[in-house]
Amino acid sequence: MLWSKTFIPTMKETPEGAEIPSHILMLRAGLISQVMAGAYTYLPLGLRALRKAEQIVRQEMDAAGAIELLMPALSPLSLWERSGRVAAFGDVLIQFSLKRQNRKINVALGPTHEEVITDLVAHHISSYRQMPITLYQIQTKFRNEERPRFGVLRTSEFLMKDAYSFDASLEGLNHSYQLMYKAYCRIFDRCGLKYLAVEAESGPIGGEASHEFMVLAPNGEDVVLHCAECGYAANQERAEVGARDFSKPNVSPEPLRQVPTPGASTIEQVSNFLGCTPKQMIKTLIYLADDRPVAILIRGDHDANEGKIRRQCRASTVGLAPPEVIQQVTGAPVGFAGPVGLAQKVPIFADRDVQCVVNAVTGANAADAHLTGVNLGRDFAVDAFADLRNAVDGDPCPRCSSVVRLHQAIEVGHVFKLGTKYSEALGATFLDANERQQTIIMGCYGIGINRIVAALIETCHDDNGIIWPISLAPYEVLLLPLNVAHEPTWQAAQDLYQQLQAAGVEVLLDDRDCRAGVKFKDADLIGIPLRVVISERGVKDGKLELKWRWQRQADHLPLDGASQQITELIADERRTARRFREFRNSS
RNA sequence: CGGGGCGUGGCGCAGUCUGGCUAGCGCGCCUGCUUUGGGAGCAGGAAGUCGUGGGUUCGAAUCCCGCCGCCCCGACCA
C-alpha cells in the first residue's frame, strides 16, 4: 500500500480528553477516530490490526476444534425474558421495539449470546451423539455502559469472540474448558501480550468456575492479586487471604465509652474526628442475604467482599440493606452501626482480622455517637469468623508462605464453566445412551478483540509511539524513501515495494513528498515492526538501512538481493517472533 | 447517579475574571520560491454559527438562566 493512497491521519499533538497511552496513541497514530462517547471508527490502520487479532483468534479456535457460525446482533426480547436476564442486565441491555405492519416486536441488541445459541442448540441437538461441540462467532456486541471510558477499552459497541461448549457430562465440560483455556494461552502469546490467567468469580452469568485472562497495566480497570513465588493469581473478588497470625497485640483493654461524633459517619470522618487510625476501627455493615438481615464486621481499613459474604451466609444474593432496614436493625440512622447493642438480633459474621483489634472504635447504634474501647468477647460476640474482605497488597498468599501483590489489569478474555443455567431455562436437553433425558452442560468463553489491540498498545510503546509485534502490526514492513523526488531513490523504493509484495510481505511505502523528519516521526508513531530506509547516499553506495521498531541502532544491507533477505527476516519473525520477544523480555 | 473539569477554523490552545474596534496564536491545509537524514524557511492565501437556546445590555466568546456534548474520579459493571 502506498501511504498517499490510504488514509492515515496522524496527529502531532494529543487530542483533548485522551489520557491513557493506548487511547492517545491510537488517536495520534490514526488508528481510530471518535464518533461519540464509547463509539469509535476504526481507520484503515486500526482496522488492519483488529483484523489481525481477529484472525489469530479464529485460527486458534479452529485449531481447538471449535466451529464458527454467525448469529444476529438483534434478537427477540422474549428470549432474554425466558432466561431472566432482562432484569439482570438492566440498562446495560439495549432494547427497543420495531414496527412490523400492525404489530410491534420487542428486540434487544445482544450484549452476549448465551440465550440465542442455547435456543439454537435446543432446536437442533437432541442426542449425546451430537456432543461435545463448541460453537463460536466473532461479532459486534452491544452494551449500554454506564460510563464508557479509556478510549477503546470500554465502549458501548465492541468486537467479541464468544464461544459456547455443549457437553453431555461434567467430565466433558472440563475437557472442553481445558481446550479453550489452552487455546486462549496460545492466542495471547501469539498477540505478544504479557498476560496472567487468574481465578475469577463467575458473576451474574452464573456457573461454577472461571478464569480471566488479564494483561497487567497501570490503567486497567480490574484488580488482581498475584503471588510471584507460587504463581497463585486471582481477581480481587475471588482472591482468598492466606493464613496469618491472629494473636492480639499486647495492650490492656480500656473501658467501653460512648463518645459524641456529630456528623461523622464514614471511616475517614470518624478517624479524623477521634484521632484514631482506620485500622483501629471496626465497621459494621448491614447486609440483606436473601432478604434476611445480617451484620458483617470488617476492619476499618479493609473492604467487604460481597461474594465471600454471600457464601458465608449461604445465600444466593446479598446486597447492602436499604436505610429503613439499617434503622430497624441498629436503631440508628445509617453510619452509626456497631456490634454492641444492636436493636434487633441478627447473625453477626466477622472478618478474621477483626479478632486482632483491641480497644476498637465502632458505631454506637445511636445517632452521632461512636464507642471506643470496644473489645471482642467482653463487649460483643460474633457467630462466626470467616474470610469476608477483599485481599490487599502484601496479604499472605493462600497457597504458599509468600505474599501476594496487587496489580491493575485489563481483562482481555474470560472462560466460564456455565453448567445448566441456560440450557435449563431454555429447554436444551438431550437423550443419553440409556435413553434418559438430560440437560446439556455448557461452558462459555469470551475474548474482547478490541481489547487485545488496546492492551498491546497500552503495554508496548515508547515515547515516540506504538511498538507492534509482527503478528498484530497493520503492516510488516515500512519502506521509507527519504527523498521521493530523487529518481534513483524512488526507483529503488518502487522495485523493492513490488518485490516484497510479490513475496507476500505486507508492505507500506511512504511515498509522500515531505521531509525526512516528518517520515521518521510518523514511522515511529505508527510502529511498523521493520523500517527500511532508502536514502540518496545509500542508493549511491548500493545500501539500505534496516531497523526493527524496538531497536535503537539500524543495520545496513546491500541493496542487491535486499528483498529476498527482508522476506526471509519477516518469515522468520512471523514464525518465531523471537526478536520481539527478546525485546519484551528485556524491557 | 454523585463530584470535578472542559467546549473558540481540521488539531492543540490564548482571550472570559474586569463586556467595547476587524476574534488571536501555533500546527495542519492551499499557491510560489528556497530547502531535503528526526515534525524546514520566506512570501502570499483559504478556512470560525466562539457547543446550543433564551435573557441582560447601546454593545456578549466574555455577565445571568436553561439545555446538549466530551473527559476524569467515584458508584455501577461477563
GROMACS .gro file of N, CA, C and O in nm, chain A residues 284-323:
model
  160
  284THR      N    1  -1.935  -0.189   6.076
  284THR     CA    2  -2.045  -0.284   6.085
  284THR      C    3  -2.139  -0.259   5.970
  284THR      O    4  -2.199  -0.151   5.961
  285LEU      N    5  -2.145  -0.355   5.878
  285LEU     CA    6  -2.226  -0.337   5.758
  285LEU      C    7  -2.349  -0.427   5.768
  285LEU      O    8  -2.336  -0.546   5.797
  286ILE      N    9  -2.464  -0.368   5.746
  286ILE     CA   10  -2.586  -0.447   5.750
  286ILE      C   11  -2.620  -0.489   5.607
  286ILE      O   12  -2.643  -0.404   5.520
  287TYR      N   13  -2.616  -0.620   5.584
  287TYR     CA   14  -2.647  -0.674   5.451
  287TYR      C   15  -2.781  -0.746   5.456
  287TYR      O   16  -2.825  -0.790   5.563
  288LEU      N   17  -2.841  -0.758   5.339
  288LEU     CA   18  -2.956  -0.847   5.325
  288LEU      C   19  -2.908  -0.969   5.247
  288LEU      O   20  -2.863  -0.957   5.133
  289ALA      N   21  -2.914  -1.085   5.315
  289ALA     CA   22  -2.878  -1.210   5.248
  289ALA      C   23  -3.009  -1.282   5.218
  289ALA      O   24  -3.072  -1.333   5.310
  290ASP      N   25  -3.046  -1.284   5.091
  290ASP     CA   26  -3.178  -1.337   5.052
  290ASP      C   27  -3.287  -1.277   5.142
  290ASP      O   28  -3.371  -1.349   5.195
  291ASP      N   29  -3.283  -1.147   5.160
  291ASP     CA   30  -3.383  -1.072   5.235
  291ASP      C   31  -3.375  -1.087   5.387
  291ASP      O   32  -3.461  -1.036   5.459
  292ARG      N   33  -3.276  -1.164   5.437
  292ARG     CA   34  -3.258  -1.170   5.583
  292ARG      C   35  -3.141  -1.081   5.621
  292ARG      O   36  -3.033  -1.093   5.565
  293PRO      N   37  -3.163  -0.992   5.719
  293PRO     CA   38  -3.053  -0.903   5.757
  293PRO      C   39  -2.942  -0.977   5.834
  293PRO      O   40  -2.971  -1.063   5.916
  294VAL      N   41  -2.818  -0.942   5.804
  294VAL     CA   42  -2.703  -0.992   5.882
  294VAL      C   43  -2.610  -0.873   5.905
  294VAL      O   44  -2.611  -0.777   5.829
  295ALA      N   45  -2.530  -0.884   6.012
  295ALA     CA   46  -2.431  -0.780   6.039
  295ALA      C   47  -2.294  -0.837   6.004
  295ALA      O   48  -2.260  -0.949   6.042
  296ILE      N   49  -2.218  -0.761   5.927
  296ILE     CA   50  -2.085  -0.804   5.884
  296ILE      C   51  -1.983  -0.707   5.943
  296ILE      O   52  -1.996  -0.586   5.927
  297LEU      N   53  -1.885  -0.762   6.014
  297LEU     CA   54  -1.783  -0.678   6.075
  297LEU      C   55  -1.652  -0.685   5.995
  297LEU      O   56  -1.602  -0.794   5.968
  298ILE      N   57  -1.601  -0.571   5.957
  298ILE     CA   58  -1.479  -0.562   5.877
  298ILE      C   59  -1.390  -0.457   5.940
  298ILE      O   60  -1.439  -0.352   5.983
  299ARG      N   61  -1.258  -0.484   5.946
  299ARG     CA   62  -1.168  -0.383   6.000
  299ARG      C   63  -1.174  -0.258   5.912
  299ARG      O   64  -1.187  -0.267   5.790
  300GLY      N   65  -1.161  -0.142   5.976
  300GLY     CA   66  -1.187  -0.014   5.910
  300GLY      C   67  -1.109   0.011   5.783
  300GLY      O   68  -1.158   0.077   5.691
  301ASP      N   69  -0.988  -0.042   5.773
  301ASP     CA   70  -0.906  -0.015   5.655
  301ASP      C   71  -0.928  -0.119   5.546
  301ASP      O   72  -0.863  -0.114   5.442
  302HIS      N   73  -1.019  -0.215   5.569
  302HIS     CA   74  -1.044  -0.319   5.469
  302HIS      C   75  -1.177  -0.296   5.399
  302HIS      O   76  -1.261  -0.221   5.447
  303ASP      N   77  -1.194  -0.363   5.283
  303ASP     CA   78  -1.320  -0.355   5.210
  303ASP      C   79  -1.393  -0.488   5.216
  303ASP      O   80  -1.330  -0.594   5.202
  304ALA      N   81  -1.524  -0.481   5.233
  304ALA     CA   82  -1.605  -0.602   5.235
  304ALA      C   83  -1.608  -0.665   5.096
  304ALA      O   84  -1.601  -0.595   4.995
  305ASN      N   85  -1.617  -0.798   5.093
  305ASN     CA   86  -1.625  -0.870   4.966
  305ASN      C   87  -1.758  -0.942   4.960
  305ASN      O   88  -1.783  -1.037   5.035
  306GLU      N   89  -1.845  -0.896   4.872
  306GLU     CA   90  -1.982  -0.948   4.871
  306GLU      C   91  -1.991  -1.095   4.835
  306GLU      O   92  -2.077  -1.167   4.884
  307GLY      N   93  -1.902  -1.140   4.747
  307GLY     CA   94  -1.902  -1.281   4.709
  307GLY      C   95  -1.873  -1.368   4.831
  307GLY      O   96  -1.940  -1.470   4.854
  308LYS      N   97  -1.775  -1.328   4.909
  308LYS     CA   98  -1.739  -1.406   5.029
  308LYS      C   99  -1.852  -1.401   5.132
  308LYS      O  100  -1.882  -1.500   5.197
  309ILE      N  101  -1.916  -1.286   5.142
  309ILE     CA  102  -2.027  -1.271   5.236
  309ILE      C  103  -2.143  -1.360   5.193
  309ILE      O  104  -2.205  -1.428   5.274
  310ARG      N  105  -2.166  -1.359   5.063
  310ARG     CA  106  -2.275  -1.441   5.010
  310ARG      C  107  -2.252  -1.589   5.042
  310ARG      O  108  -2.342  -1.660   5.088
  311ARG      N  109  -2.129  -1.636   5.023
  311ARG     CA  110  -2.100  -1.776   5.052
  311ARG      C  111  -2.111  -1.805   5.202
  311ARG      O  112  -2.163  -1.909   5.243
  312GLN      N  113  -2.064  -1.713   5.283
  312GLN     CA  114  -2.070  -1.732   5.428
  312GLN      C  115  -2.216  -1.742   5.474
  312GLN      O  116  -2.250  -1.823   5.560
  313CYS      N  117  -2.303  -1.662   5.413
  313CYS     CA  118  -2.444  -1.661   5.452
  313CYS      C  119  -2.522  -1.772   5.380
  313CYS      O  120  -2.641  -1.787   5.404
  314ARG      N  121  -2.455  -1.844   5.293
  314ARG     CA  122  -2.522  -1.946   5.210
  314ARG      C  123  -2.645  -1.887   5.141
  314ARG      O  124  -2.752  -1.946   5.143
  315ALA      N  125  -2.629  -1.769   5.087
  315ALA     CA  126  -2.740  -1.700   5.022
  315ALA      C  127  -2.716  -1.698   4.872
  315ALA      O  128  -2.602  -1.714   4.827
  316SER      N  129  -2.820  -1.680   4.795
  316SER     CA  130  -2.799  -1.671   4.651
  316SER      C  131  -2.774  -1.526   4.610
  316SER      O  132  -2.709  -1.501   4.510
  317THR      N  133  -2.828  -1.432   4.688
  317THR     CA  134  -2.795  -1.292   4.660
  317THR      C  135  -2.769  -1.218   4.791
  317THR      O  136  -2.834  -1.246   4.892
  318VAL      N  137  -2.675  -1.126   4.788
  318VAL     CA  138  -2.658  -1.035   4.902
  318VAL      C  139  -2.642  -0.894   4.850
  318VAL      O  140  -2.596  -0.873   4.738
  319GLY      N  141  -2.681  -0.801   4.933
  319GLY     CA  142  -2.662  -0.661   4.897
  319GLY      C  143  -2.673  -0.578   5.023
  319GLY      O  144  -2.732  -0.623   5.122
  320LEU      N  145  -2.615  -0.459   5.020
  320LEU     CA  146  -2.626  -0.371   5.136
  320LEU      C  147  -2.773  -0.343   5.163
  320LEU      O  148  -2.851  -0.323   5.070
  321ALA      N  149  -2.810  -0.344   5.290
  321ALA     CA  150  -2.950  -0.324   5.327
  321ALA      C  151  -2.990  -0.179   5.301
  321ALA      O  152  -2.908  -0.089   5.314
  322PRO      N  153  -3.117  -0.157   5.267
  322PRO     CA  154  -3.164  -0.019   5.248
  322PRO      C  155  -3.171   0.051   5.385
  322PRO      O  156  -3.179  -0.015   5.489
  323PRO      N  157  -3.173   0.184   5.386
  323PRO     CA  158  -3.169   0.261   5.510
  323PRO      C  159  -3.276   0.220   5.612
  323PRO      O  160  -3.247   0.215   5.732
   0.00000   0.00000   0.00000
